[in-house]
Amino acid sequence: MIAGEKTEMSNERDLKIVGFCEWVIKYGLYLLAFAMPLFFLPFNTNVLELNKQLLLVIFALLLLIAWLGKMIAEGHMELKKSWLNIGLAFFAIFYLVSSILSRNLYQSLVGSGGTIAESFFFLAVMLIIFFVLANNIKSRKEIIDLSFILICSGIFAGLFGAIQLTGKFLLPWDFAKNTGFNTLGSVNSLEIFLASMMILAVVLFTENETPVWRQFFYGISAGFFLVMILSLNFANVWWMLLATSIIIVSLGIINRAQISQYRLILPMLVLAFSVLMLLPLRFNIFTWLTVPSEVSPSWSASLDIDSKILKDRPIFGTGPGSYSYAYGLYRDKVLNQTDFWSVRFNQGFSKIVSQPVLLGIAGALVWLIIIFGFAGYGFFILIKRRGKNWPLSMATFSAW
């Protein structure tokens, strides 16, 4: 009798521990989704990247401890099976080997300066958060709430960025009295993030089961994001929006049962603007923001650096976070006669042409397989399956 009571009390205690851990994981991810786009601290020279990484580390440890506590209390380990897990494991291994073989071991493993996000440590933190998210946020309501919170954070980040670009500075610190300062990094980074949030809001707006008040919220949010994107007007963002909006409109027309054909006019509007803004004659519809110019190595210059680095270190590259080293070593000497003689870029024309320098052929190939494999598989699933959560799946896939 006493043994039975002890067992019942033990089970009850375990259930309370599981419930508490689930609460920590759920609201920890909600808080991280809201805080991450907005967070910075004015107490050091690297106000954005270093402090955002510190925030990620704190949340990753907290979420990992809560997840481990939940599994211990439940008495078993549950991990979703996916080919993506294997791909990420291979990528992490190549990333670690490339970091160990790097000519700047500390830079590649831990990070420093303006390339902290390229380090292996940062990759490990992101993988922890990914696996906690993928294995604990399961219900439709939780995913919708997480998306809602992220869009709200995007609105605040966009508003702050817009106010900065008008020359009206709200913060007292010297680093914030710059039109190009925002909570995401560069102005182009801000636009990319706002474009992702707009796509997320657009798809959720078109879903038939979306409540009316959320339809208004998603519609107004998407409108704000679109105005911001038109104002910032970077060509690379319009190319991404063109491809994504074509997918959304095409799949939305196919699945009439779950996607409102009337509200599908919003992604069609995004598609129309994408085509318009990519015409040879560039349009500037909104000119109310003072958008600073941003420069990067050209496509040909980036490929030239790739070819020279791969001759020297073909398998694992120069190591994560070392692009500025490679650029300084192999850039065109003609640049010494220009205003860019002292500039060191942290990446090339795009991420695709930067990865061979950092990770070599092996790491870059694994990275490409993961990216295009996930994109192809996700698109295939969206075409073949029509489950209840299909619109939500399309929203998260398209925003990604």
mmCIF file of C-alpha atoms in Angstrom, residues 112 276 356:
data_model
loop_
_atom_site.group_PDB
_atom_site.id
_atom_site.type_symbol
_atom_site.label_atom_id
_atom_site.label_comp_id
_atom_site.label_asym_id
_atom_site.label_seq_id
_atom_site.Cartn_x
_atom_site.Cartn_y
_atom_site.Cartn_z
ATOM 1 C CA SER A 112 35.552 37.607 -32.710
ATOM 2 C CA LEU A 276 7.842 45.890 -61.617
ATOM 3 C CA PRO A 356 33.758 27.531 -50.649
#
